[in-house]
mmCIF file of C-alpha atoms in Angstrom:
data_model
loop_
_atom_site.group_PDB
_atom_site.id
_atom_site.type_symbol
_atom_site.label_atom_id
_atom_site.label_comp_id
_atom_site.label_asym_id
_atom_site.label_seq_id
_atom_site.Cartn_x
_atom_site.Cartn_y
_atom_site.Cartn_z
ATOM 1 C CA MET A 1 -24.386 -10.477 -7.566
ATOM 2 C CA SER A 2 -25.149 -9.800 -3.926
ATOM 3 C CA THR A 3 -23.940 -6.625 -2.260
ATOM 4 C CA LEU A 4 -20.604 -6.667 -0.471
ATOM 5 C CA SER A 5 -22.431 -6.036 2.814
ATOM 6 C CA ASP A 6 -24.365 -9.255 2.259
ATOM 7 C CA ARG A 7 -21.166 -11.072 1.392
ATOM 8 C CA ARG A 8 -19.460 -9.770 4.526
ATOM 9 C CA ALA A 9 -22.355 -10.993 6.656
ATOM 10 C CA PHE A 10 -22.178 -14.386 4.949
ATOM 11 C CA LEU A 11 -18.426 -14.619 5.521
ATOM 12 C CA ARG A 12 -18.830 -13.745 9.203
ATOM 13 C CA ARG A 13 -21.422 -16.492 9.642
ATOM 14 C CA GLY A 14 -19.349 -18.962 7.675
ATOM 15 C CA VAL A 15 -16.205 -18.569 9.795
ATOM 16 C CA GLY A 16 -17.968 -18.201 13.102
ATOM 17 C CA LEU A 17 -17.378 -14.748 13.981
ATOM 18 C CA ALA A 18 -8.897 -10.690 7.891
ATOM 19 C CA ALA A 19 8.567 3.737 -1.420
ATOM 20 C CA PHE A 20 10.942 4.193 -1.429
ATOM 21 C CA GLY A 21 14.081 3.885 0.596
ATOM 22 C CA LEU A 22 16.885 1.482 1.389
ATOM 23 C CA ALA A 23 16.979 -1.822 -0.459
ATOM 24 C CA VAL A 24 17.547 -4.630 2.035
ATOM 25 C CA PRO A 25 18.616 -7.954 0.488
ATOM 26 C CA THR A 26 18.036 -10.131 3.529
ATOM 27 C CA VAL A 27 15.230 -10.786 5.971
ATOM 28 C CA LEU A 28 15.509 -8.552 9.019
ATOM 29 C CA SER A 29 13.720 -8.636 12.311
ATOM 30 C CA ALA A 30 12.401 -5.198 13.158
ATOM 31 C CA CYS A 31 14.404 -2.945 15.431
ATOM 32 C CA SER A 32 13.238 -1.040 18.457
ATOM 33 C CA ASP A 33 14.261 2.574 19.033
ATOM 34 C CA ASP A 34 16.702 1.787 21.804
ATOM 35 C CA ASP A 35 18.483 -0.999 19.930
ATOM 36 C CA SER A 36 18.620 0.234 16.370
ATOM 37 C CA ASP A 37 22.031 -1.271 15.589
ATOM 38 C CA THR A 38 20.918 -4.880 16.007
ATOM 39 C CA ALA A 39 19.164 -6.865 13.312
ATOM 40 C CA THR A 40 16.981 -8.970 15.594
ATOM 41 C CA THR A 41 15.274 -7.634 18.684
ATOM 42 C CA SER A 42 12.198 -8.496 20.686
ATOM 43 C CA THR A 43 9.258 -6.172 21.048
ATOM 44 C CA GLY A 44 9.776 -6.710 24.745
ATOM 45 C CA SER A 45 7.868 -8.004 27.713
ATOM 46 C CA ALA A 46 4.732 -6.233 26.539
ATOM 47 C CA ALA A 47 3.849 -9.435 24.693
ATOM 48 C CA THR A 48 3.116 -11.181 27.979
ATOM 49 C CA ALA A 49 0.570 -8.474 28.802
ATOM 50 C CA GLY A 50 -1.383 -9.094 25.628
ATOM 51 C CA PRO A 51 -4.702 -10.919 25.365
ATOM 52 C CA ALA A 52 -2.964 -14.015 23.999
ATOM 53 C CA ASP A 53 0.482 -15.412 23.251
ATOM 54 C CA TYR A 54 0.740 -15.634 19.491
ATOM 55 C CA GLY A 55 4.520 -15.907 19.413
ATOM 56 C CA ASP A 56 6.650 -14.341 16.691
ATOM 57 C CA ILE A 57 5.242 -12.967 13.450
ATOM 58 C CA SER A 58 6.615 -12.342 9.963
ATOM 59 C CA PHE A 59 5.305 -9.409 7.954
ATOM 60 C CA ARG A 60 5.981 -8.972 4.217
ATOM 61 C CA LEU A 61 6.539 -5.436 2.950
ATOM 62 C CA SER A 62 5.547 -4.579 -0.606
ATOM 63 C CA TYR A 63 8.873 -2.921 -1.357
ATOM 64 C CA THR A 64 12.215 -1.917 0.161
ATOM 65 C CA GLN A 65 12.414 -0.133 3.494
ATOM 66 C CA GLY A 66 11.060 3.420 3.411
ATOM 67 C CA VAL A 67 8.493 5.787 4.850
ATOM 68 C CA ALA A 68 5.789 3.896 2.931
ATOM 69 C CA PHE A 69 5.822 1.533 5.924
ATOM 70 C CA ALA A 70 5.929 4.195 8.633
ATOM 71 C CA GLY A 71 2.823 2.905 10.402
ATOM 72 C CA THR A 72 4.273 -0.601 10.552
ATOM 73 C CA TYR A 73 7.515 0.771 11.990
ATOM 74 C CA ILE A 74 5.527 2.533 14.707
ATOM 75 C CA ALA A 75 3.528 -0.617 15.447
ATOM 76 C CA VAL A 76 6.752 -2.545 15.979
ATOM 77 C CA SER A 77 8.875 0.079 17.713
ATOM 78 C CA ASP A 78 6.130 1.279 20.057
ATOM 79 C CA GLY A 79 5.295 -2.254 21.163
ATOM 80 C CA LEU A 80 1.832 -2.282 19.595
ATOM 81 C CA TYR A 81 2.365 -5.801 18.302
ATOM 82 C CA GLY A 82 3.519 -6.773 21.762
ATOM 83 C CA LYS A 83 0.327 -5.409 23.272
ATOM 84 C CA GLN A 84 -1.636 -7.624 20.923
ATOM 85 C CA GLY A 85 0.206 -10.748 22.065
ATOM 86 C CA PHE A 86 3.091 -11.035 19.604
ATOM 87 C CA GLY A 87 6.812 -11.485 20.247
ATOM 88 C CA ASP A 88 9.463 -10.655 17.648
ATOM 89 C CA VAL A 89 8.246 -9.044 14.418
ATOM 90 C CA THR A 90 10.277 -9.946 11.327
ATOM 91 C CA LEU A 91 9.893 -7.529 8.429
ATOM 92 C CA ILE A 92 10.569 -9.129 5.051
ATOM 93 C CA PRO A 93 11.402 -6.433 2.486
ATOM 94 C CA GLY A 94 10.329 -6.581 -1.126
ATOM 95 C CA GLY A 95 12.038 -5.059 -4.124
ATOM 96 C CA PRO A 96 12.613 -5.594 -7.853
ATOM 97 C CA SER A 97 14.198 -9.034 -7.413
ATOM 98 C CA ALA A 98 11.964 -10.252 -4.578
ATOM 99 C CA THR A 99 9.260 -12.859 -4.956
ATOM 100 C CA PRO A 100 5.772 -11.290 -5.088
ATOM 101 C CA SER A 101 4.113 -10.580 -1.754
ATOM 102 C CA PRO A 102 1.176 -12.925 -2.482
ATOM 103 C CA THR A 103 3.688 -15.753 -2.943
ATOM 104 C CA ASP A 104 5.380 -15.175 0.409
ATOM 105 C CA VAL A 105 2.050 -14.930 2.194
ATOM 106 C CA GLY A 106 0.465 -17.770 0.243
ATOM 107 C CA THR A 107 3.331 -20.147 1.057
ATOM 108 C CA GLY A 108 3.393 -19.176 4.726
ATOM 109 C CA LYS A 109 6.731 -17.374 4.662
ATOM 110 C CA ALA A 110 4.845 -14.377 6.035
ATOM 111 C CA PHE A 111 1.680 -14.452 8.143
ATOM 112 C CA LEU A 112 0.530 -11.035 6.945
ATOM 113 C CA GLY A 113 1.761 -8.851 4.132
ATOM 114 C CA VAL A 114 1.231 -5.881 1.857
ATOM 115 C CA ALA A 115 0.965 -6.059 -1.936
ATOM 116 C CA SER A 116 1.244 -2.926 -4.039
ATOM 117 C CA THR A 117 -2.102 -3.233 -5.844
ATOM 118 C CA PRO A 118 -5.089 -5.615 -6.151
ATOM 119 C CA ASP A 119 -4.050 -6.790 -9.615
ATOM 120 C CA GLN A 120 -1.012 -8.522 -8.059
ATOM 121 C CA VAL A 121 -3.312 -10.436 -5.753
ATOM 122 C CA ALA A 122 -5.829 -11.209 -8.484
ATOM 123 C CA ALA A 123 -3.076 -12.504 -10.760
ATOM 124 C CA ALA A 124 -1.641 -14.682 -8.000
ATOM 125 C CA ARG A 125 -5.046 -16.123 -7.224
ATOM 126 C CA LEU A 126 -6.232 -16.628 -10.795
ATOM 127 C CA ASN A 127 -2.993 -17.694 -12.449
ATOM 128 C CA ASN A 128 -0.977 -19.323 -9.677
ATOM 129 C CA GLY A 129 -3.663 -20.658 -7.384
ATOM 130 C CA ALA A 130 -2.494 -18.583 -4.419
ATOM 131 C CA LYS A 131 -4.972 -18.891 -1.574
ATOM 132 C CA VAL A 132 -4.747 -15.299 -0.413
ATOM 133 C CA LYS A 133 -7.248 -12.468 -0.120
ATOM 134 C CA ILE A 134 -7.186 -8.749 0.481
ATOM 135 C CA VAL A 135 -8.229 -7.980 4.052
ATOM 136 C CA GLY A 136 -7.729 -4.205 3.922
ATOM 137 C CA ALA A 137 -6.279 -1.369 1.846
ATOM 138 C CA LEU A 138 -4.101 1.405 3.216
ATOM 139 C CA TYR A 139 -4.218 3.689 0.150
ATOM 140 C CA GLN A 140 -7.720 4.539 -0.995
ATOM 141 C CA LYS A 141 -6.150 5.681 -4.257
ATOM 142 C CA ASN A 142 -3.174 4.086 -5.977
ATOM 143 C CA SER A 143 -0.125 6.314 -6.313
ATOM 144 C CA TYR A 144 0.382 5.878 -10.072
ATOM 145 C CA ALA A 145 0.689 9.242 -11.791
ATOM 146 C CA ILE A 146 1.885 10.924 -14.955
ATOM 147 C CA THR A 147 4.378 13.645 -14.057
ATOM 148 C CA SER A 148 5.132 16.511 -16.427
ATOM 149 C CA LEU A 149 6.875 19.853 -16.270
ATOM 150 C CA THR A 150 4.479 22.640 -15.371
ATOM 151 C CA SER A 151 5.769 24.610 -18.354
ATOM 152 C CA ALA A 152 4.152 21.954 -20.590
ATOM 153 C CA PRO A 153 1.643 20.307 -18.267
ATOM 154 C CA ILE A 154 -0.260 17.051 -18.624
ATOM 155 C CA SER A 155 -3.240 17.474 -16.336
ATOM 156 C CA ARG A 156 -5.796 15.263 -18.107
ATOM 157 C CA PRO A 157 -5.509 12.166 -20.313
ATOM 158 C CA ALA A 158 -6.275 14.111 -23.499
ATOM 159 C CA ASP A 159 -3.144 16.181 -22.898
ATOM 160 C CA MET A 160 -1.038 13.086 -23.657
ATOM 161 C CA VAL A 161 -2.200 12.815 -27.251
ATOM 162 C CA GLY A 162 0.655 13.420 -29.668
ATOM 163 C CA ARG A 163 3.251 13.437 -26.897
ATOM 164 C CA LYS A 164 5.978 11.153 -25.561
ATOM 165 C CA ILE A 165 5.540 9.441 -22.197
ATOM 166 C CA GLY A 166 8.372 7.603 -20.472
ATOM 167 C CA VAL A 167 7.083 4.228 -19.284
ATOM 168 C CA GLN A 168 9.106 1.594 -17.419
ATOM 169 C CA ALA A 169 8.759 -2.001 -18.625
ATOM 170 C CA VAL A 170 7.335 -3.156 -15.297
ATOM 171 C CA ASN A 171 4.494 -0.629 -15.632
ATOM 172 C CA THR A 172 3.507 -1.477 -19.217
ATOM 173 C CA THR A 173 0.426 -3.474 -18.241
ATOM 174 C CA VAL A 174 -0.906 -0.709 -16.009
ATOM 175 C CA TRP A 175 -0.123 1.898 -18.666
ATOM 176 C CA GLU A 176 -2.053 0.018 -21.342
ATOM 177 C CA ALA A 177 -5.008 -0.571 -19.012
ATOM 178 C CA PHE A 178 -5.032 3.110 -18.076
ATOM 179 C CA LEU A 179 -5.091 4.217 -21.707
ATOM 180 C CA ALA A 180 -8.029 1.925 -22.393
ATOM 181 C CA ALA A 181 -9.900 3.117 -19.306
ATOM 182 C CA ALA A 182 -9.237 6.762 -20.161
ATOM 183 C CA GLY A 183 -10.406 6.284 -23.742
ATOM 184 C CA ILE A 184 -7.026 7.124 -25.289
ATOM 185 C CA ASP A 185 -5.931 5.221 -28.387
ATOM 186 C CA ALA A 186 -2.455 3.789 -27.759
ATOM 187 C CA ASP A 187 -1.448 4.831 -31.311
ATOM 188 C CA ASP A 188 -2.061 8.473 -30.380
ATOM 189 C CA VAL A 189 0.601 8.479 -27.640
ATOM 190 C CA THR A 190 4.251 7.488 -27.935
ATOM 191 C CA ALA A 191 5.379 5.303 -25.037
ATOM 192 C CA VAL A 192 9.147 5.594 -24.660
ATOM 193 C CA PRO A 193 10.906 2.737 -22.796
ATOM 194 C CA VAL A 194 12.779 4.192 -19.819
ATOM 195 C CA GLN A 195 14.347 3.139 -16.555
ATOM 196 C CA TYR A 196 13.677 4.890 -13.234
ATOM 197 C CA ASP A 197 15.747 8.084 -13.306
ATOM 198 C CA PRO A 198 13.371 10.826 -14.547
ATOM 199 C CA THR A 199 16.155 12.989 -16.001
ATOM 200 C CA PRO A 200 14.795 12.471 -19.568
ATOM 201 C CA LEU A 201 11.736 14.460 -18.500
ATOM 202 C CA THR A 202 13.850 17.429 -17.410
ATOM 203 C CA THR A 203 15.929 17.370 -20.603
ATOM 204 C CA GLY A 204 12.924 17.273 -22.925
ATOM 205 C CA GLU A 205 13.429 13.749 -24.239
ATOM 206 C CA VAL A 206 9.914 12.909 -23.069
ATOM 207 C CA ASP A 207 6.900 15.066 -22.207
ATOM 208 C CA GLY A 208 5.580 12.943 -19.337
ATOM 209 C CA TRP A 209 6.836 10.313 -16.933
ATOM 210 C CA PHE A 210 5.014 7.288 -15.539
ATOM 211 C CA SER A 211 5.547 7.869 -11.825
ATOM 212 C CA TYR A 212 4.462 7.289 -8.283
ATOM 213 C CA VAL A 213 3.012 10.453 -6.772
ATOM 214 C CA THR A 214 4.987 9.609 -3.626
ATOM 215 C CA ASN A 215 8.301 9.507 -5.496
ATOM 216 C CA GLU A 216 9.383 11.267 -8.692
ATOM 217 C CA PRO A 217 7.256 14.439 -8.401
ATOM 218 C CA ILE A 218 8.687 15.049 -4.937
ATOM 219 C CA THR A 219 12.300 14.344 -5.828
ATOM 220 C CA LEU A 220 12.060 16.493 -8.958
ATOM 221 C CA ALA A 221 10.525 19.371 -7.003
ATOM 222 C CA ALA A 222 13.316 19.058 -4.438
ATOM 223 C CA LYS A 223 15.777 19.650 -7.297
ATOM 224 C CA GLY A 224 14.017 22.845 -8.281
ATOM 225 C CA HIS A 225 11.750 21.603 -11.091
ATOM 226 C CA GLN A 226 8.147 22.758 -11.186
ATOM 227 C CA VAL A 227 6.015 19.729 -11.988
ATOM 228 C CA THR A 228 2.390 18.813 -12.581
ATOM 229 C CA THR A 229 0.992 15.415 -11.639
ATOM 230 C CA MET A 230 -2.041 13.590 -12.937
ATOM 231 C CA LEU A 231 -3.231 10.728 -10.751
ATOM 232 C CA LEU A 232 -4.351 7.668 -12.687
ATOM 233 C CA ALA A 233 -6.847 6.975 -9.906
ATOM 234 C CA ASP A 234 -8.693 10.191 -10.782
ATOM 235 C CA ASN A 235 -8.671 9.458 -14.495
ATOM 236 C CA GLY A 236 -10.073 6.002 -15.112
ATOM 237 C CA TYR A 237 -7.818 3.709 -13.079
ATOM 238 C CA PRO A 238 -9.261 3.846 -9.530
ATOM 239 C CA LEU A 239 -7.589 0.907 -7.828
ATOM 240 C CA VAL A 240 -6.793 0.954 -4.118
ATOM 241 C CA ALA A 241 -3.183 0.246 -3.191
ATOM 242 C CA GLN A 242 -0.889 -1.015 -0.438
ATOM 243 C CA VAL A 243 -3.379 -3.813 0.174
ATOM 244 C CA TYR A 244 -3.077 -6.077 3.212
ATOM 245 C CA ILE A 245 -3.208 -9.765 2.347
ATOM 246 C CA ALA A 246 -3.584 -12.985 4.305
ATOM 247 C CA GLN A 247 -4.054 -16.672 3.571
ATOM 248 C CA ASP A 248 -7.612 -17.969 3.265
ATOM 249 C CA SER A 249 -6.778 -20.437 6.032
ATOM 250 C CA SER A 250 -5.629 -17.649 8.359
ATOM 251 C CA ILE A 251 -8.902 -15.804 7.794
ATOM 252 C CA SER A 252 -10.887 -18.881 8.774
ATOM 253 C CA ASP A 253 -8.644 -20.718 11.256
ATOM 254 C CA LYS A 254 -6.466 -17.991 12.834
ATOM 255 C CA ARG A 255 -8.987 -15.216 12.846
ATOM 256 C CA ASP A 256 -8.229 -13.808 16.282
ATOM 257 C CA GLU A 257 -4.492 -13.784 15.570
ATOM 258 C CA LEU A 258 -5.016 -12.054 12.238
ATOM 259 C CA LYS A 259 -7.296 -9.474 13.807
ATOM 260 C CA ALA A 260 -4.695 -8.818 16.497
ATOM 261 C CA ALA A 261 -2.025 -8.166 13.853
ATOM 262 C CA LEU A 262 -4.343 -5.857 11.926
ATOM 263 C CA LYS A 263 -5.171 -3.962 15.127
ATOM 264 C CA ALA A 264 -1.455 -3.384 15.695
ATOM 265 C CA GLU A 265 -1.094 -2.122 12.126
ATOM 266 C CA ILE A 266 -4.135 0.143 12.373
ATOM 267 C CA SER A 267 -2.882 1.588 15.658
ATOM 268 C CA GLY A 268 0.505 2.299 14.109
ATOM 269 C CA TRP A 269 -1.035 4.020 11.115
ATOM 270 C CA VAL A 270 -3.366 6.073 13.313
ATOM 271 C CA THR A 271 -0.275 7.430 15.052
ATOM 272 C CA GLN A 272 1.383 8.104 11.691
ATOM 273 C CA ALA A 273 -1.734 9.842 10.360
ATOM 274 C CA THR A 274 -1.974 12.112 13.369
ATOM 275 C CA THR A 275 1.797 12.545 13.947
ATOM 276 C CA PRO A 276 3.614 12.045 10.622
ATOM 277 C CA SER A 277 6.951 13.116 12.086
ATOM 278 C CA ARG A 278 7.016 9.944 14.179
ATOM 279 C CA GLY A 279 7.274 7.651 11.150
ATOM 280 C CA VAL A 280 9.631 10.022 9.369
ATOM 281 C CA ASP A 281 12.042 9.858 12.306
ATOM 282 C CA LEU A 282 11.869 6.068 12.515
ATOM 283 C CA THR A 283 12.520 5.787 8.781
ATOM 284 C CA LEU A 284 15.533 8.104 8.859
ATOM 285 C CA GLN A 285 17.031 7.032 12.174
ATOM 286 C CA THR A 286 16.348 3.297 12.215
ATOM 287 C CA TYR A 287 14.871 1.458 9.271
ATOM 288 C CA ALA A 288 16.506 3.289 6.366
ATOM 289 C CA LYS A 289 19.212 5.078 8.301
ATOM 290 C CA ASP A 290 21.967 4.168 5.826
ATOM 291 C CA ALA A 291 20.087 5.213 2.689
ATOM 292 C CA GLY A 292 21.145 8.851 2.768
ATOM 293 C CA LEU A 293 17.556 10.052 2.498
ATOM 294 C CA ASN A 294 16.734 13.748 2.660
ATOM 295 C CA LYS A 295 14.525 14.617 5.623
ATOM 296 C CA ASP A 296 12.572 17.283 3.735
ATOM 297 C CA VAL A 297 11.834 14.838 0.924
ATOM 298 C CA VAL A 298 10.801 12.039 3.289
ATOM 299 C CA THR A 299 8.579 14.475 5.209
ATOM 300 C CA LYS A 300 6.871 15.504 1.969
ATOM 301 C CA VAL A 301 6.402 11.865 0.974
ATOM 302 C CA ALA A 302 4.721 11.186 4.327
ATOM 303 C CA ASP A 303 2.424 14.168 3.767
ATOM 304 C CA VAL A 304 1.433 13.083 0.256
ATOM 305 C CA GLN A 305 0.957 9.526 1.509
ATOM 306 C CA ASN A 306 -1.436 10.764 4.181
ATOM 307 C CA GLY A 307 -3.557 12.218 1.396
ATOM 308 C CA LEU A 308 -3.901 8.749 -0.153
ATOM 309 C CA ILE A 309 -4.760 7.155 3.187
ATOM 310 C CA LEU A 310 -7.094 9.666 4.797
ATOM 311 C CA THR A 311 -10.397 10.264 3.039
ATOM 312 C CA ALA A 312 -13.855 11.171 4.240
ATOM 313 C CA GLY A 313 -14.589 7.447 4.170
ATOM 314 C CA THR A 314 -11.636 6.241 6.219
ATOM 315 C CA LYS A 315 -12.015 9.072 8.718
ATOM 316 C CA THR A 316 -15.480 7.777 9.562
ATOM 317 C CA ALA A 317 -15.194 4.036 8.848
ATOM 318 C CA GLY A 318 -11.569 3.508 9.899
ATOM 319 C CA LEU A 319 -8.183 3.001 8.265
ATOM 320 C CA LEU A 320 -7.747 0.056 5.868
ATOM 321 C CA THR A 321 -11.499 -0.081 5.180
ATOM 322 C CA VAL A 322 -12.793 -0.157 1.609
ATOM 323 C CA SER A 323 -16.371 0.828 0.853
ATOM 324 C CA ASP A 324 -18.694 -1.461 -1.063
ATOM 325 C CA ALA A 325 -18.748 1.021 -3.939
ATOM 326 C CA LEU A 326 -14.957 1.187 -4.093
ATOM 327 C CA VAL A 327 -14.677 -2.605 -4.046
ATOM 328 C CA ASP A 328 -17.071 -2.832 -6.976
ATOM 329 C CA THR A 329 -15.121 -0.139 -8.832
ATOM 330 C CA ASN A 330 -11.913 -2.083 -8.286
ATOM 331 C CA ILE A 331 -13.495 -5.286 -9.576
ATOM 332 C CA ARG A 332 -14.634 -3.495 -12.752
ATOM 333 C CA THR A 333 -11.197 -1.944 -13.236
ATOM 334 C CA LEU A 334 -9.525 -5.329 -12.823
ATOM 335 C CA ALA A 335 -11.934 -6.878 -15.330
ATOM 336 C CA ALA A 336 -11.000 -4.195 -17.852
ATOM 337 C CA SER A 337 -7.365 -5.172 -17.292
ATOM 338 C CA GLY A 338 -8.087 -8.842 -17.962
ATOM 339 C CA TYR A 339 -8.585 -10.071 -14.397
ATOM 340 C CA GLU A 340 -12.084 -11.517 -14.154
ATOM 341 C CA ILE A 341 -12.625 -12.203 -10.473
ATOM 342 C CA ASP A 342 -15.573 -11.916 -8.119
ATOM 343 C CA ALA A 343 -15.286 -9.547 -5.176
ATOM 344 C CA ALA A 344 -15.855 -12.365 -2.683
ATOM 345 C CA ASP A 345 -12.906 -14.266 -4.161
ATOM 346 C CA LEU A 346 -10.540 -11.311 -3.841
ATOM 347 C CA PHE A 347 -11.680 -9.318 -0.795
ATOM 348 C CA ASP A 348 -12.602 -10.330 2.742
ATOM 349 C CA LEU A 349 -13.172 -7.174 4.745
ATOM 350 C CA SER A 350 -15.194 -8.845 7.475
ATOM 351 C CA LEU A 351 -12.231 -8.808 9.857
ATOM 352 C CA LEU A 352 -12.173 -5.024 9.719
ATOM 353 C CA ASP A 353 -15.917 -4.940 10.352
ATOM 354 C CA GLU A 354 -15.348 -6.916 13.534
ATOM 355 C CA ILE A 355 -12.274 -4.936 14.592
ATOM 356 C CA TYR A 356 -14.081 -1.607 14.437
ATOM 357 C CA GLN A 357 -17.151 -3.006 16.159
ATOM 358 C CA GLU A 358 -14.912 -4.203 18.982
ATOM 359 C CA SER A 359 -12.539 -1.199 19.049
ATOM 360 C CA PRO A 360 -14.309 1.957 17.834
ATOM 361 C CA GLU A 361 -11.655 4.036 19.575
ATOM 362 C CA LEU A 362 -9.369 3.269 16.624
ATOM 363 C CA ILE A 363 -11.443 5.755 14.617
ATOM 364 C CA SER A 364 -12.023 8.484 17.187
ATOM 365 C CA GLY A 365 -8.928 10.608 16.473
ATOM 366 C CA LEU A 366 -9.112 10.525 12.682
ATOM 367 C CA PRO A 367 -11.882 13.054 11.838
ATOM 368 C CA ALA A 368 -9.805 15.870 13.356
ATOM 369 C CA VAL A 369 -6.803 15.215 11.103
ATOM 370 C CA PRO A 370 -6.653 18.024 8.514
ATOM 371 C CA ALA A 371 -6.663 17.140 4.844
ATOM 372 C CA SER A 372 -3.244 17.174 3.199
#
């Protein structure tokens, strides 16, 4: 297999130079700061000042409205999409009952979107024929974690042996793949079917809880529980997460438009990385203002999220980038989970290569951001 760098060069030649919060049951157009009570607003006249007139755009979120999309909120509310030539930005929320992000992007309901993890995209491409690829990854590590009480900590996979772990049905596939990758026999751990409220962990019904590091550990700590978290990404399951996806045809035929949208997203996330309070305020005051979220909790989520986004690699190569080595690691992890797919069929990171060649200033402020 050729290196990813070779594949990126080939793709460039071939195309001619791609949390949590309030559940929202309907499609909403994004709100600006000064008109937060309306469902549909324009990003303003800034669109006419952009390099092109791409018209309106629909963007598919991976889950319900929350600080997980803080950079996108900034990109919309601060007119960054407008500066790239777009008009109204419609955010399509996900959620437990929503169609998968690759479906909405693959069918054209959304021009650009975010899927939680690469396995969703691989499954859509391999099993359903979805013509979508990953064009970037916000989280360099997925947020899956095993949370335990510090009084009886689970800090490494071997600590799970002989213990009970609460696992939600939707996470069973990931759980089983993680056990295999970590070298733990499934018969040596008791997986207890649970829902989403981690109370059974605090009452001793289970010893560990399948979690998102950006969710349950923070909410439990806010209630006074001392917890320990073990990231799956550091223990045999190193997938990236919050992956940006686009149609194959958009990558080849609407390349400039797709790059413009990604530039808006990158710019929004640069602001969030350097000024996390900006996205926290937008989440609480505009996008999830009716969810009754706690500001301290949301602020902590934003901080933990920054730790998944900002690494030595992204500080030097740019946000959303994925190194060749990390791509190959993801492909091997997917294969171990039953998704046999070549990197070139799942990833196209050549758009990011071009974006950062054209706009290196998008990286300049990141090295100074302190580690979380």
